[in-house]
Coordinates of C-alpha atoms in Angstrom, one line a residue:
X799 CA 105.1 91.3 102.1
X800 CA 108.0 93.4 103.5
X801 CA 109.2 96.0 100.9
X802 CA 110.8 99.3 101.6
X803 CA 110.6 100.8 98.1
X804 CA 108.5 100.5 94.9
X805 CA 111.5 98.9 93.2
X806 CA 111.6 96.1 95.8
X807 CA 107.9 95.4 94.9
X808 CA 108.6 95.3 91.2
X809 CA 111.5 92.9 91.8
X810 CA 109.0 90.3 93.1
X811 CA 107.4 90.0 89.6
X812 CA 108.8 87.1 87.6
X813 CA 110.7 88.4 84.6
X814 CA 108.4 87.0 82.0
X815 CA 105.5 88.9 83.6
X816 CA 107.4 92.1 84.3
X817 CA 106.9 94.0 81.0
X818 CA 103.1 93.4 81.4
X819 CA 102.6 94.1 85.1
X820 CA 105.2 96.6 86.1
X821 CA 103.8 99.6 84.1
X822 CA 100.3 99.4 85.7
X823 CA 101.7 98.8 89.1
X824 CA 104.0 101.8 88.7
X825 CA 101.0 103.9 87.5
X826 CA 99.2 102.8 90.7
X827 CA 102.1 104.0 92.9
X828 CA 102.4 107.3 91.0
X829 CA 98.7 107.9 91.4
X830 CA 99.0 107.2 95.1
X831 CA 101.9 109.7 95.4
X832 CA 99.8 112.2 93.3
X833 CA 96.8 111.7 95.7
X834 CA 98.9 112.7 98.7
X835 CA 100.1 115.9 96.9
X836 CA 96.6 116.8 95.8
X837 CA 95.2 116.3 99.4
X838 CA 97.9 118.7 100.7
X839 CA 97.1 121.2 98.0
X840 CA 93.4 121.0 98.6
X841 CA 93.9 121.5 102.3
X842 CA 96.0 124.6 101.8
X843 CA 93.5 126.1 99.4
X844 CA 90.7 125.5 101.8
X845 CA 92.7 127.1 104.6
X846 CA 93.3 130.2 102.4
X847 CA 89.5 130.4 101.8
X848 CA 88.8 130.1 105.5
X849 CA 91.4 132.8 106.4
X850 CA 90.3 135.1 103.5
X851 CA 93.8 135.0 102.1
X852 CA 95.1 134.0 98.6
X853 CA 97.5 131.2 97.4
X854 CA 100.6 132.2 95.6
X855 CA 98.9 131.5 92.2
X856 CA 96.5 134.3 92.9
X857 CA 98.3 136.7 95.3
X858 CA 100.4 138.1 92.4
X859 CA 97.3 139.3 90.5
X860 CA 97.4 143.1 90.5
X861 CA 95.1 145.9 89.3
X862 CA 96.0 147.2 85.9
X863 CA 96.9 150.9 85.5
X864 CA 93.7 152.6 84.1
X865 CA 93.8 155.8 82.1
X866 CA 91.7 158.2 84.1
X867 CA 91.2 161.9 84.3
X868 CA 92.5 163.3 87.6
X869 CA 90.1 166.3 87.2
X870 CA 87.1 163.9 87.0
X871 CA 88.3 161.8 89.9
X872 CA 88.6 164.9 92.1
X873 CA 84.9 165.4 91.7
X874 CA 84.3 162.2 93.8
X875 CA 81.5 161.2 91.4
X876 CA 83.0 157.7 90.9
X877 CA 84.9 155.6 93.4
X878 CA 87.5 154.2 91.0
X879 CA 89.6 152.6 93.7
X880 CA 86.7 150.9 95.4
X881 CA 85.1 149.7 92.2
X882 CA 88.2 148.1 90.7
X883 CA 89.4 146.6 94.0
X884 CA 86.0 145.1 94.5
X885 CA 86.1 143.6 90.9
X886 CA 89.6 142.2 91.6
X887 CA 88.4 140.6 94.9
X888 CA 85.4 139.1 93.1
X889 CA 87.8 137.7 90.4
X890 CA 90.3 136.2 92.8
X891 CA 87.6 134.7 95.0
X892 CA 86.0 133.1 92.0
X893 CA 89.3 131.8 90.8
X894 CA 90.0 130.4 94.3
X895 CA 86.7 128.6 94.3
X896 CA 87.4 127.2 90.9
X897 CA 90.8 126.0 91.9
X898 CA 89.3 124.3 95.0
X899 CA 86.6 122.6 92.8
X900 CA 89.3 121.5 90.3
X901 CA 91.4 119.9 93.1
X902 CA 88.3 118.2 94.6
X903 CA 87.5 116.7 91.2
X904 CA 91.1 115.5 90.8
X905 CA 91.0 113.9 94.2
X906 CA 87.7 112.2 93.5
X907 CA 89.2 110.9 90.2
X908 CA 92.3 109.5 91.9
X909 CA 90.2 107.9 94.7
X910 CA 88.2 106.1 92.0
X911 CA 91.4 104.9 90.2
X912 CA 92.9 103.7 93.5
X913 CA 89.8 101.9 94.7
X914 CA 90.8 98.2 95.2
X915 CA 87.8 97.1 93.2
X916 CA 89.3 99.1 90.2
X917 CA 93.1 99.0 90.6
X918 CA 93.4 95.3 91.6
X919 CA 90.8 94.1 89.1
X920 CA 92.5 96.0 86.2
X921 CA 95.9 94.4 86.9
X922 CA 94.5 90.9 87.5
X923 CA 92.8 91.2 84.1
X924 CA 96.1 92.0 82.5
X925 CA 97.8 89.0 84.1
X926 CA 95.0 86.7 83.0
X927 CA 95.1 88.0 79.4
X928 CA 98.9 87.6 79.3
X929 CA 98.6 84.0 80.6
X930 CA 95.9 83.1 78.1
X931 CA 97.7 84.7 75.2
X932 CA 101.4 84.1 75.8
X933 CA 102.0 81.4 78.4
X934 CA 99.3 78.8 78.5
X935 CA 99.3 78.0 74.7
X936 CA 103.1 77.7 74.7
X937 CA 103.8 75.9 77.9
X938 CA 101.8 72.6 77.5
X939 CA 103.1 69.2 78.2
X940 CA 102.0 66.0 76.5
X941 CA 100.0 63.5 78.5
X942 CA 99.5 59.8 77.8
X943 CA 100.5 56.3 78.9
X944 CA 102.8 53.5 77.9
X945 CA 101.1 50.4 76.5
X946 CA 102.3 46.9 75.5
X947 CA 102.0 46.5 71.7
X948 CA 102.2 43.3 69.7
X949 CA 103.4 44.1 66.2
X950 CA 101.2 42.7 63.4
X951 CA 104.4 41.4 61.6
X952 CA 104.9 38.9 64.3
X953 CA 108.1 40.6 65.7
X954 CA 108.8 40.7 69.4
X955 CA 106.3 42.6 71.6
X956 CA 107.2 46.1 72.6
X957 CA 106.0 49.2 74.5
X958 CA 104.6 52.4 72.9
X959 CA 103.6 55.8 74.3
X960 CA 100.0 56.6 73.5
X961 CA 99.3 60.3 73.4
X962 CA 96.0 61.3 75.2
X963 CA 96.3 65.1 75.0
X964 CA 98.0 68.2 76.2
X965 CA 97.8 70.2 79.5
X966 CA 99.4 73.3 81.0
X967 CA 102.9 72.8 82.4
X968 CA 102.4 72.4 86.2
X969 CA 105.4 74.6 87.1
X970 CA 104.3 77.4 84.8
X971 CA 100.7 77.1 86.1
X972 CA 102.0 77.3 89.7
X973 CA 104.0 80.4 88.9
X974 CA 101.0 82.1 87.4
X975 CA 98.8 81.2 90.4
X976 CA 101.4 82.7 92.7
X977 CA 101.7 86.0 90.9
X978 CA 97.9 86.2 90.5
X979 CA 97.6 85.8 94.3
X980 CA 100.4 88.3 95.0
X981 CA 99.0 91.1 92.8
X982 CA 96.5 92.5 95.5
X983 CA 99.2 92.6 98.1
X984 CA 101.6 94.4 95.6
X985 CA 98.9 97.0 94.9
X986 CA 98.2 97.6 98.6
X987 CA 101.9 97.7 99.5
X988 CA 102.6 100.3 96.8
X989 CA 99.7 102.5 98.0
X990 CA 100.9 102.2 101.6
X991 CA 104.5 103.1 100.6
X992 CA 103.3 106.2 98.7
X993 CA 101.2 107.2 101.7
X994 CA 103.9 106.8 104.3
X995 CA 106.6 108.5 102.2
X996 CA 104.2 111.3 101.3
X997 CA 103.2 112.0 104.9
X998 CA 106.9 111.9 106.0
X999 CA 107.8 114.4 103.2
X1000 CA 104.9 116.7 104.2
X1001 CA 106.1 116.7 107.8
X1002 CA 109.7 117.5 106.7
X1003 CA 108.4 120.4 104.5
X1004 CA 106.3 121.8 107.4
X1005 CA 109.3 121.5 109.8
X1006 CA 111.4 123.5 107.3
X1007 CA 108.7 126.1 107.0
X1008 CA 108.3 126.4 110.7
X1009 CA 112.1 126.9 111.1
X1010 CA 112.1 129.6 108.4
X1011 CA 109.2 131.4 109.9
X1012 CA 110.8 131.4 113.3
X1013 CA 114.1 132.6 111.9
X1014 CA 112.3 135.4 110.0
X1015 CA 110.5 136.5 113.2
X1016 CA 113.8 136.4 115.1
X1017 CA 115.6 138.4 112.5
X1018 CA 112.8 141.0 112.4
X1019 CA 113.0 141.4 116.2
X1020 CA 116.8 141.7 116.5
X1021 CA 119.3 144.3 115.5
X1022 CA 121.7 143.7 112.6
X1023 CA 124.5 143.4 115.1
X1024 CA 122.8 140.8 117.3
X1025 CA 121.8 138.7 114.3
X1026 CA 125.3 138.7 113.0
X1027 CA 126.7 137.8 116.4
X1028 CA 124.3 134.9 116.7
X1029 CA 125.1 133.7 113.2
X1030 CA 128.8 133.9 114.0
X1031 CA 128.3 131.8 117.2
X1032 CA 126.3 129.1 115.3
X1033 CA 129.1 128.8 112.7
X1034 CA 131.7 128.5 115.5
X1035 CA 129.7 125.7 117.1
X1036 CA 129.5 123.6 114.0

């Protein structure tokens, strides 16, 4: 199955099945995209913890301005600065641990949803239910045979179609079997697309960050005049 986007996967679904199957397939793709994002967020949070730094969500937390007596503080009987800074560090460290635990829980939940035994089975069940409820009962063809009949009134013999029963339309059954067989490949393709696109986006974001960091370092090491001259040359070369 060669598809370059989620929409190209959804286009493979027969129109009669699309309202039933596209929403859960889209949910699967969205979950796969979300998983890539959560993996990146969790990696950055763990890196902050290893370095002893704080993510943006916590780096802005500041000590409040406490009302204290300067006369008392000059006695050095209480280390106000050390006490409150220690409390702030304990708070931010606890919050960072909680944020990491939250992301680990979210990643575990997404992995469970995207497990093939769960994601594929769920959508197969929806397809089966739709077939049993909407298609199979309404797409049956009559079966029987033609027989020679001798009328009791003595008129000329003729042929009559004798109905034996009803069975699913073979074309509709074939379409159902094809979509049923294609659902696992659709699920795997959507997850693979989300993974490849997510990794590519992460690489682009990292490249932009590296360029910005390099530019910041260069600007910090150069004089205003040299920075302006370089910027002017770059514009001239465009």
